[in-house]
XYZ file of C-alpha atoms in Angstrom:
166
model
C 144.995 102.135 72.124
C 147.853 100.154 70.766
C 151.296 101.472 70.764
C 150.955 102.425 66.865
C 148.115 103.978 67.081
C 149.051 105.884 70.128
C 152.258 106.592 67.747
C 149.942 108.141 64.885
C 147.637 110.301 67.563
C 151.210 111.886 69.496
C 152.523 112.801 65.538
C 149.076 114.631 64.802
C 149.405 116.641 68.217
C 152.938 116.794 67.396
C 151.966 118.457 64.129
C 149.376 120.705 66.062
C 152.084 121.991 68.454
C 154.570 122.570 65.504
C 151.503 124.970 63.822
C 150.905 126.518 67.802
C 154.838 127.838 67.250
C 153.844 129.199 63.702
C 150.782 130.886 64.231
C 152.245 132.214 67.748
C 155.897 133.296 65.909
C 153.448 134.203 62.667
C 150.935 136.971 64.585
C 153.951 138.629 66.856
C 156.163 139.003 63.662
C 153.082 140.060 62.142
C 151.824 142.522 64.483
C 155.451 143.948 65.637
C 157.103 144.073 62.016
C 154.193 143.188 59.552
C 155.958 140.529 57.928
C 155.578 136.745 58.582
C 158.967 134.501 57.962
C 159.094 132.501 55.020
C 161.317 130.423 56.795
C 159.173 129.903 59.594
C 156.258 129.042 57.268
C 158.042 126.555 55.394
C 159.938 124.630 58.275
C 156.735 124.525 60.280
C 155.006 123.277 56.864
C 157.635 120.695 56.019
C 157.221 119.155 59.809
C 153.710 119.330 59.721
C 153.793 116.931 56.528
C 156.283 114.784 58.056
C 154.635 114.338 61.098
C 151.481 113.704 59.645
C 152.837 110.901 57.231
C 153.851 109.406 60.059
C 150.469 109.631 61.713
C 149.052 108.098 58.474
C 151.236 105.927 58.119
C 150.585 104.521 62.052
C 147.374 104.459 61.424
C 147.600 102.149 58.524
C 145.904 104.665 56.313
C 148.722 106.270 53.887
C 146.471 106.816 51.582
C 145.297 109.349 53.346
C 147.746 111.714 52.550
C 145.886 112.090 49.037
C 142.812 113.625 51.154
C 145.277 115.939 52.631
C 147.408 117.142 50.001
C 143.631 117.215 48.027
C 142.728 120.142 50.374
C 145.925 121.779 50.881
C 146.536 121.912 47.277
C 142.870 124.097 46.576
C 143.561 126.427 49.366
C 147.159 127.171 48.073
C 145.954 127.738 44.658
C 143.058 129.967 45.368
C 145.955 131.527 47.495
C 148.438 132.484 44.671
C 145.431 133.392 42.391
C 144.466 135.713 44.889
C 147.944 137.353 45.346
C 148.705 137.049 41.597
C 144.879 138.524 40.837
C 145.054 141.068 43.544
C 148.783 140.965 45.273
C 147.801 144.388 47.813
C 145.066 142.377 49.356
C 146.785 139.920 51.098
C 150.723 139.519 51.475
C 152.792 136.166 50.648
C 153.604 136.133 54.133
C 150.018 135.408 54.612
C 149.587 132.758 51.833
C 152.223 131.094 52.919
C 150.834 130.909 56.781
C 147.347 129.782 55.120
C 149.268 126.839 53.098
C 151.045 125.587 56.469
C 147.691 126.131 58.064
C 146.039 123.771 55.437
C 148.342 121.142 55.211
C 146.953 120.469 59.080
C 143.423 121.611 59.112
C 143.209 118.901 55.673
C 144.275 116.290 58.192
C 140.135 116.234 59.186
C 139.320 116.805 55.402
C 139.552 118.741 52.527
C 136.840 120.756 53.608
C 138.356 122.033 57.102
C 141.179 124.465 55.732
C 138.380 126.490 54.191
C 136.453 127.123 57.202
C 139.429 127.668 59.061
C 139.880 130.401 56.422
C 136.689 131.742 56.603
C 136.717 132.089 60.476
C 140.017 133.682 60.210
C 138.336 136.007 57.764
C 134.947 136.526 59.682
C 137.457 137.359 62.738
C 139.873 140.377 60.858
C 136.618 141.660 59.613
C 135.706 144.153 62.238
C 139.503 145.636 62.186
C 139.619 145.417 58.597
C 135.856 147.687 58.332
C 137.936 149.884 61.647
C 140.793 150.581 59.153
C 139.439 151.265 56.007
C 137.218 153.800 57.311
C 139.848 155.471 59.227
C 142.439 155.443 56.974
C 140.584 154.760 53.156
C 141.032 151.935 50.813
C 144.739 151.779 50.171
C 145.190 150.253 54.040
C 146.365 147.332 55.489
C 145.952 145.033 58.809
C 148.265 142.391 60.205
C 146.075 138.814 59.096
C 148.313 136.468 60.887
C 146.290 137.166 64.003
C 142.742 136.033 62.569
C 143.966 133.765 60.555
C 145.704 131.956 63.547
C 142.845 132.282 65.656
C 140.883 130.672 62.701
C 143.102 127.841 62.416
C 143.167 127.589 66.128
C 139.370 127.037 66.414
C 139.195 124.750 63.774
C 142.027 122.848 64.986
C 140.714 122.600 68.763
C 137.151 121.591 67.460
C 138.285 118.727 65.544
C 140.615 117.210 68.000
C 137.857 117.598 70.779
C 134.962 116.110 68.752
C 137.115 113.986 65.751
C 140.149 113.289 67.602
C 143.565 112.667 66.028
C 142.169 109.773 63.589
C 141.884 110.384 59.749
């Protein structure tokens, strides 16, 4: 591996690290306070972008930024139609940890931040069926949890079997 590439592959583990504090900082806010930091979710989002333009960039392929922002952009507008459509199904707190969540799952493809929102879904079903039979329709659970576990497994599976490459 040449020293540019090696460059591009430590700036897309950078950006996975940088997501590890979100989702981590994201499901104890989340759980203890049930709020997640807009701060937090744009800082972490910001780096994320940088470091993977510098990835793409090292790996001689800016271009494919357009993949990523291509697959971050359909997840963050399905996102605010959701909370627009339906705003006491899922807080913004959540959207915005599912946009900073996208930007890096899009790194793979535009297809990868919707499974990683679909596992994080499949995972808060069983304590979202738990709490709306105990406690009726009008409830709510803390998503940061599944949807960082979500993330997490998509992440780990594409760096294992993809690697940090576009």
């Amino acid at each position: 591996m040449t020293a540019v590439h090696w460059l591009g592959a430590a700036a897309v583990w950078a950006a996975a690290g940088v997501w590890a504090l979100l989702g981590t900082h994201a499901t104890v806010t989340d759980l203890r306070e049930r709020r997640i930091s807009r701060t937090a979710c744009w800082t972490a989002a910001l780096l994320i972008a940088a470091l993977l333009s510098v990835a793409a960039a090292a790996h001689g392929q800016p271009a494919h930024l357009l993949r990523v922002a291509a697959g971050a952009a359909a997840v963050l507008i399905a996102g605010e139609a959701l909370c627009r459509i339906r705003p006491q199904a899922i807080g913004y707190g959540d959207i915005r940890l599912v946009n900073a969540s996208s930007i890096l799952t899009a790194w793979w493809g535009p297809q990868w931040p919707w499974w990683a929102l679909l596992a994080g879904a499949a995972l808060a079903m069983p304590q979202a069926a738990t709490a709306h039979a105990r406690h009726g329709p009008a409830t709510t659970i803390a998503w940061a949890p599944a949807l960082t576990a979500g993330t997490a497994l998509i992440t780990l599976t594409r760096l294992t079997t993809h690697g940090t490459t576009p």
